[in-house]
Amino acid sequence: MESHEHHKETFITKYIFSTDHKMIAKQFLITGMIMGIIGVGMSLLFRLQLAWPDHEWPILDALLGKWAEDGVMTPDIYLALVTIHGTIMVFFVLTAGLSGTFSNLLIPLQIGARDMASGFINMLSYWFFFVSSVVMISSLFVENGPASAGWTIYPPLSALPQAIPGSGTGMTLWLVSMSLFIVSSLLGALNYIVTVLNLRTKGMSMTRLPLTIWAFFVTAILGVLSFPVLFSAALLLIFDRSFGTSFYLSDIMVAGELLTNQGGSPILYQHLFWFLGHPEVYIILLPALGISSEVISTNARKPIFGYRAMVGSILAIAFLSFIVWGHHMFVTGMNPFLGSVFTFTTLLIAIPSAVKAFNYITTLWKGNLQFTPAMMFSIGLVSTFITGGVTGLILGDSALDINVHDTYFVVAHFHIVMGLSAIFGLFAGVYHWFPKLFGRRMNKNLGYVHFWVTFICAYGVFFPMHFLGMAGLPRRYYTNTNFPMFDDLADINVVVSYFAIIGGIAQVIFIYNFFYSALRGKKSSQNPWRSNTLEWTTPVEHVHGNWPGEIPEVHRWPYDYSKPGADEDFIPQIVPMTEEEIATSH
Amino acid sequence: METLLVIVVALLAVAALTQAVRIFEISSQIKGTDTDVKVDDRDNNTQGWLMILFLVFFFGAFAWMVNEYMDVTLPVAASEHGAEIDNLWNISMGVILTAFLVTQPLLFGFAFMFRGRKNRKATYMEHNNRLELFWTGVPAVVLAGLILYGLTTWSNVMNPENTEEPMVVEIYAKQFGWQARYAGSDNELGYANVRLIEGVNTLGVDPSDEHSANDIVTNELHLPKGRPVLLKFRSQDVIHSAYLPHFRVQMNCVPGTRTQFQFTPNITTAEMRSKPEMIKKVKRVNALRAERGEDPWEFDYVLLCNKICGAAHYNMQLKVVVEEEGAFNDWMKQQQTFAEML
């Protein structure tokens, strides 16, 4: 490892093929943001269609071309937009954008490591993600349009180009892109696990890890165990599509053509998909919860309430997430007994989730709350986590799921509990660690405006959808106008679309604040939030290896805020325990 | 041209925003206040008040929505098991609304009460085993109840006890439409497979099977009130989902396999039409339709597709009629049997 000491950095090794975790974090963040703009933008387009189905929108004509001649989109492109919106938001923004950014940035900095265990594998992880993003975006430009079988791409619809045009080249590119994505995710996750287990600094025992690290660590384990199953599902689908196998296909006549496939089961695909798909929800959510734990504790100037219970509930949620996938499949005709088992395990998740929610709320109790924009978003996260979480008790209950399965009730539920909570966690993370990422500070007033507009619009978009679902309105309908029984839902759809458009456009405030502050924001001090964790002991200017001298030793847990007897309301982890503290600790 | 205009406007907006921020920053520099992220007491106070204001607004909007939008939700269940599901629904809703209505005020209320002040000192509080045991225990007990009740309901719905033999009807799905096949006088469906589709035999029923001759294929689903019906689902191409929201029935139609769902409709179409809530709904819908110059609507039960299945997924419907036994038998008599159809 001689060469490690000094090698001249060129533009390419510093900014492009960088092996420095801090630079890789920025690469993930910026790529994730670009994908986020595309994903959210798509949702605005199909909200136009849902609220005003016959209206001619010149902007649709301009953006979608042959798929929206006269400014009215076709059903095919509607389904394509819904599909790619879901794929991009779930995988590219909330998995790679969130975990990729903050696991990379914070794992080495908060555990006291010079870098990831393997900088090279870390770099590969980003570049696989980058190529995967490029392939996914390129699928928008193929002749028959991108994949359009829903983000869950259930076969046979996704296997047969005769069934829907998007299942041609578009689906092939989707599968290629996702395969690359899975490689990226696995490379990243393996690195995170190895780094957390092996490279903690002296004194940093597992019980002294910040909750962010616990969340990233458990998330990585979930990814390693579940993404390969998605890969196998995708591989079998590729075989069915291209090599004439029948893993998922049997007894099919489509577009007047009788297929020879026999003996396969489309339900097999769903089992494989959701074996990843459900843990995936927590792969998205846990990092956001970890970030908010850190942000809430720091800004409440109080220890996070019930540290061990928080770690325990992360582990419990992670474990349960592997044995609940069947609740996505209650109406596939599965054995009712199996349905009972999945109902039981699913509803159990409410217990660790409730513990987390109560612990967040209690952390605020008798705190000295500093409302930074990051804190605002974290409180918003707790709110959406509760609002979206409680409806899980309805959907996880097989008997009730019969009636709201695949309706807008589901859309409301998962967008609030998973989409909003995770995106709020992402925002909280960006506002909080911006000084660490760029050495500068973001404008707080723009942050406040961004938070309130986003928060109100987010609820404005998704809360009314519960009522749409309770009216029996199925999701993924191009328009509801063919069913007079849904005519009186038109007003609600208009309200939803208005909030969506305002909320979507308001993100310009954030993007502006982000880039303006990155380039011209005020220089940050070393520890702007008066925080205890190790990353704030590194210099503001990034250095290779993080600490110019020795890596500091850790003497205490990260949540000694407002500890009685201390002069300041925070005691960084590097401060040794006093005699008195040792005597009273238990 | 229009696109160009939009882009120009967007760019100008960003430029304006930049200038506004700079003016704001310079003016606060002159005034000596700090505009970047370090928060002061004034920020905490403002944001704390906004938190409590938001709570009021949030709950106000929630009450408004319940008042305004509950009307559009599905009417009373039109099947026997549906009533059981609705009961479970109401109890679960009671539980989750309680959780929602208690925790949100705590969250925003604490945020307001403990908004930061320069001389406030936070209380150091690591954990409290009794409190934590309490809020692990309470959800656990409530959930145990919900799980038990849910599983009992599920088991009743999926394994109904038969007092009489259910009438067997096949629901056949394909891109993009539905058909029903009654098992006929022997109440047994003839064998069918997509490989046997030919000419008018669009469902691929095997003519050589002795049970198929009296099968009856229809384009509407009629059901007699009060008689159990066993729906068997088949799909020709991709996965569809037969969703009968009014009956609280849903089941996927999966190519290559058969699925089923048994239920007993207990409100006829005519009875449903005369329910006050339905009269109100029809009136509301027809007022909207009249505005748009569309024909007035009369309520009918409907079976719709609830699994993405292709371009016309949004328009895949089957009319469902529930009627008294006599009317049902009359309608049945008018239909052609499979043998007659060939």
PDB file of N, CA, C and O in Angstrom, chain B residues 178-210:
ATOM      1  N   TRP B 178     -64.726  -8.727 -20.670  1.00  0.00           N
ATOM      2  CA  TRP B 178     -65.087  -9.817 -19.776  1.00  0.00           C
ATOM      3  C   TRP B 178     -66.233 -10.599 -20.387  1.00  0.00           C
ATOM      4  O   TRP B 178     -67.077 -10.046 -21.073  1.00  0.00           O
ATOM      5  N   GLN B 179     -66.300 -11.881 -20.088  1.00  0.00           N
ATOM      6  CA  GLN B 179     -67.487 -12.658 -20.385  1.00  0.00           C
ATOM      7  C   GLN B 179     -67.764 -13.568 -19.199  1.00  0.00           C
ATOM      8  O   GLN B 179     -66.864 -13.879 -18.421  1.00  0.00           O
ATOM      9  N   ALA B 180     -69.030 -13.970 -19.084  1.00  0.00           N
ATOM     10  CA  ALA B 180     -69.393 -14.898 -18.011  1.00  0.00           C
ATOM     11  C   ALA B 180     -69.819 -16.208 -18.647  1.00  0.00           C
ATOM     12  O   ALA B 180     -70.391 -16.227 -19.738  1.00  0.00           O
ATOM     13  N   ARG B 181     -69.515 -17.333 -17.991  1.00  0.00           N
ATOM     14  CA  ARG B 181     -69.992 -18.634 -18.476  1.00  0.00           C
ATOM     15  C   ARG B 181     -70.670 -19.345 -17.309  1.00  0.00           C
ATOM     16  O   ARG B 181     -70.017 -19.680 -16.324  1.00  0.00           O
ATOM     17  N   TYR B 182     -71.978 -19.516 -17.445  1.00  0.00           N
ATOM     18  CA  TYR B 182     -72.735 -20.223 -16.407  1.00  0.00           C
ATOM     19  C   TYR B 182     -72.577 -21.723 -16.615  1.00  0.00           C
ATOM     20  O   TYR B 182     -72.523 -22.189 -17.752  1.00  0.00           O
ATOM     21  N   ALA B 183     -72.539 -22.456 -15.510  1.00  0.00           N
ATOM     22  CA  ALA B 183     -72.337 -23.900 -15.625  1.00  0.00           C
ATOM     23  C   ALA B 183     -73.597 -24.622 -16.106  1.00  0.00           C
ATOM     24  O   ALA B 183     -73.541 -25.800 -16.449  1.00  0.00           O
ATOM     25  N   GLY B 184     -74.719 -23.933 -16.096  1.00  0.00           N
ATOM     26  CA  GLY B 184     -75.946 -24.534 -16.638  1.00  0.00           C
ATOM     27  C   GLY B 184     -76.618 -25.472 -15.665  1.00  0.00           C
ATOM     28  O   GLY B 184     -76.304 -25.503 -14.468  1.00  0.00           O
ATOM     29  N   SER B 185     -77.542 -26.295 -16.213  1.00  0.00           N
ATOM     30  CA  SER B 185     -78.401 -27.113 -15.340  1.00  0.00           C
ATOM     31  C   SER B 185     -77.618 -28.132 -14.521  1.00  0.00           C
ATOM     32  O   SER B 185     -78.009 -28.480 -13.406  1.00  0.00           O
ATOM     33  N   ASP B 186     -76.468 -28.623 -15.021  1.00  0.00           N
ATOM     34  CA  ASP B 186     -75.699 -29.601 -14.237  1.00  0.00           C
ATOM     35  C   ASP B 186     -74.777 -28.916 -13.216  1.00  0.00           C
ATOM     36  O   ASP B 186     -74.124 -29.567 -12.420  1.00  0.00           O
ATOM     37  N   ASN B 187     -74.752 -27.586 -13.279  1.00  0.00           N
ATOM     38  CA  ASN B 187     -73.911 -26.780 -12.377  1.00  0.00           C
ATOM     39  C   ASN B 187     -72.440 -27.198 -12.400  1.00  0.00           C
ATOM     40  O   ASN B 187     -71.735 -27.100 -11.403  1.00  0.00           O
ATOM     41  N   GLU B 188     -71.990 -27.705 -13.546  1.00  0.00           N
ATOM     42  CA  GLU B 188     -70.586 -28.063 -13.677  1.00  0.00           C
ATOM     43  C   GLU B 188     -70.065 -27.513 -15.001  1.00  0.00           C
ATOM     44  O   GLU B 188     -70.675 -27.745 -16.044  1.00  0.00           O
ATOM     45  N   LEU B 189     -68.949 -26.787 -14.941  1.00  0.00           N
ATOM     46  CA  LEU B 189     -68.417 -26.164 -16.156  1.00  0.00           C
ATOM     47  C   LEU B 189     -67.727 -27.214 -17.018  1.00  0.00           C
ATOM     48  O   LEU B 189     -67.029 -28.085 -16.504  1.00  0.00           O
ATOM     49  N   GLY B 190     -67.930 -27.105 -18.336  1.00  0.00           N
ATOM     50  CA  GLY B 190     -67.194 -27.962 -19.243  1.00  0.00           C
ATOM     51  C   GLY B 190     -65.729 -27.547 -19.271  1.00  0.00           C
ATOM     52  O   GLY B 190     -65.390 -26.396 -19.011  1.00  0.00           O
ATOM     53  N   TYR B 191     -64.845 -28.499 -19.573  1.00  0.00           N
ATOM     54  CA  TYR B 191     -63.407 -28.207 -19.642  1.00  0.00           C
ATOM     55  C   TYR B 191     -63.141 -27.140 -20.706  1.00  0.00           C
ATOM     56  O   TYR B 191     -63.773 -27.127 -21.770  1.00  0.00           O
ATOM     57  N   ALA B 192     -62.212 -26.277 -20.433  1.00  0.00           N
ATOM     58  CA  ALA B 192     -61.873 -25.240 -21.416  1.00  0.00           C
ATOM     59  C   ALA B 192     -60.391 -24.941 -21.373  1.00  0.00           C
ATOM     60  O   ALA B 192     -59.747 -25.083 -20.325  1.00  0.00           O
ATOM     61  N   ASN B 193     -59.834 -24.547 -22.501  1.00  0.00           N
ATOM     62  CA  ASN B 193     -58.424 -24.195 -22.593  1.00  0.00           C
ATOM     63  C   ASN B 193     -58.255 -23.279 -23.803  1.00  0.00           C
ATOM     64  O   ASN B 193     -58.957 -23.441 -24.800  1.00  0.00           O
ATOM     65  N   VAL B 194     -57.318 -22.334 -23.689  1.00  0.00           N
ATOM     66  CA  VAL B 194     -57.123 -21.392 -24.806  1.00  0.00           C
ATOM     67  C   VAL B 194     -56.780 -22.098 -26.113  1.00  0.00           C
ATOM     68  O   VAL B 194     -57.033 -21.568 -27.192  1.00  0.00           O
ATOM     69  N   ARG B 195     -56.240 -23.306 -26.028  1.00  0.00           N
ATOM     70  CA  ARG B 195     -55.875 -24.023 -27.249  1.00  0.00           C
ATOM     71  C   ARG B 195     -57.085 -24.466 -28.053  1.00  0.00           C
ATOM     72  O   ARG B 195     -56.969 -24.846 -29.226  1.00  0.00           O
ATOM     73  N   LEU B 196     -58.247 -24.431 -27.390  1.00  0.00           N
ATOM     74  CA  LEU B 196     -59.456 -24.902 -28.087  1.00  0.00           C
ATOM     75  C   LEU B 196     -60.258 -23.749 -28.667  1.00  0.00           C
ATOM     76  O   LEU B 196     -61.343 -23.953 -29.221  1.00  0.00           O
ATOM     77  N   ILE B 197     -59.751 -22.534 -28.565  1.00  0.00           N
ATOM     78  CA  ILE B 197     -60.478 -21.382 -29.097  1.00  0.00           C
ATOM     79  C   ILE B 197     -60.581 -21.502 -30.620  1.00  0.00           C
ATOM     80  O   ILE B 197     -59.575 -21.740 -31.301  1.00  0.00           O
ATOM     81  N   GLU B 198     -61.780 -21.372 -31.094  1.00  0.00           N
ATOM     82  CA  GLU B 198     -61.979 -21.508 -32.545  1.00  0.00           C
ATOM     83  C   GLU B 198     -63.317 -20.880 -32.911  1.00  0.00           C
ATOM     84  O   GLU B 198     -64.342 -21.221 -32.325  1.00  0.00           O
ATOM     85  N   GLY B 199     -63.327 -19.969 -33.872  1.00  0.00           N
ATOM     86  CA  GLY B 199     -64.578 -19.394 -34.359  1.00  0.00           C
ATOM     87  C   GLY B 199     -65.406 -18.770 -33.250  1.00  0.00           C
ATOM     88  O   GLY B 199     -64.901 -17.960 -32.476  1.00  0.00           O
ATOM     89  N   VAL B 200     -66.690 -19.191 -33.165  1.00  0.00           N
ATOM     90  CA  VAL B 200     -67.563 -18.596 -32.156  1.00  0.00           C
ATOM     91  C   VAL B 200     -67.213 -19.076 -30.753  1.00  0.00           C
ATOM     92  O   VAL B 200     -67.631 -18.479 -29.771  1.00  0.00           O
ATOM     93  N   ASN B 201     -66.469 -20.159 -30.674  1.00  0.00           N
ATOM     94  CA  ASN B 201     -66.086 -20.701 -29.364  1.00  0.00           C
ATOM     95  C   ASN B 201     -64.920 -19.887 -28.803  1.00  0.00           C
ATOM     96  O   ASN B 201     -63.800 -20.366 -28.691  1.00  0.00           O
ATOM     97  N   THR B 202     -65.219 -18.626 -28.440  1.00  0.00           N
ATOM     98  CA  THR B 202     -64.143 -17.701 -28.070  1.00  0.00           C
ATOM     99  C   THR B 202     -63.570 -17.995 -26.693  1.00  0.00           C
ATOM    100  O   THR B 202     -62.563 -17.409 -26.308  1.00  0.00           O
ATOM    101  N   LEU B 203     -64.213 -18.868 -25.925  1.00  0.00           N
ATOM    102  CA  LEU B 203     -63.700 -19.170 -24.594  1.00  0.00           C
ATOM    103  C   LEU B 203     -62.925 -20.482 -24.566  1.00  0.00           C
ATOM    104  O   LEU B 203     -62.424 -20.884 -23.523  1.00  0.00           O
ATOM    105  N   GLY B 204     -62.833 -21.142 -25.711  1.00  0.00           N
ATOM    106  CA  GLY B 204     -62.079 -22.386 -25.775  1.00  0.00           C
ATOM    107  C   GLY B 204     -62.712 -23.509 -24.970  1.00  0.00           C
ATOM    108  O   GLY B 204     -62.014 -24.306 -24.339  1.00  0.00           O
ATOM    109  N   VAL B 205     -64.031 -23.596 -25.000  1.00  0.00           N
ATOM    110  CA  VAL B 205     -64.713 -24.674 -24.268  1.00  0.00           C
ATOM    111  C   VAL B 205     -64.618 -25.949 -25.096  1.00  0.00           C
ATOM    112  O   VAL B 205     -64.739 -25.927 -26.322  1.00  0.00           O
ATOM    113  N   ASP B 206     -64.397 -27.060 -24.400  1.00  0.00           N
ATOM    114  CA  ASP B 206     -64.246 -28.337 -25.093  1.00  0.00           C
ATOM    115  C   ASP B 206     -65.626 -28.924 -25.419  1.00  0.00           C
ATOM    116  O   ASP B 206     -66.341 -29.351 -24.518  1.00  0.00           O
ATOM    117  N   PRO B 207     -66.005 -28.977 -26.714  1.00  0.00           N
ATOM    118  CA  PRO B 207     -67.352 -29.461 -27.063  1.00  0.00           C
ATOM    119  C   PRO B 207     -67.526 -30.936 -26.726  1.00  0.00           C
ATOM    120  O   PRO B 207     -68.655 -31.409 -26.543  1.00  0.00           O
ATOM    121  N   SER B 208     -66.420 -31.689 -26.623  1.00  0.00           N
ATOM    122  CA  SER B 208     -66.552 -33.120 -26.378  1.00  0.00           C
ATOM    123  C   SER B 208     -66.762 -33.442 -24.903  1.00  0.00           C
ATOM    124  O   SER B 208     -67.030 -34.585 -24.540  1.00  0.00           O
ATOM    125  N   ASP B 209     -66.626 -32.421 -24.041  1.00  0.00           N
ATOM    126  CA  ASP B 209     -66.868 -32.659 -22.614  1.00  0.00           C
ATOM    127  C   ASP B 209     -68.371 -32.670 -22.361  1.00  0.00           C
ATOM    128  O   ASP B 209     -69.090 -31.778 -22.799  1.00  0.00           O
ATOM    129  N   GLU B 210     -68.828 -33.678 -21.616  1.00  0.00           N
ATOM    130  CA  GLU B 210     -70.276 -33.805 -21.422  1.00  0.00           C
ATOM    131  C   GLU B 210     -70.863 -32.627 -20.642  1.00  0.00           C
ATOM    132  O   GLU B 210     -72.048 -32.337 -20.752  1.00  0.00           O
TER     133      GLU B 210
END
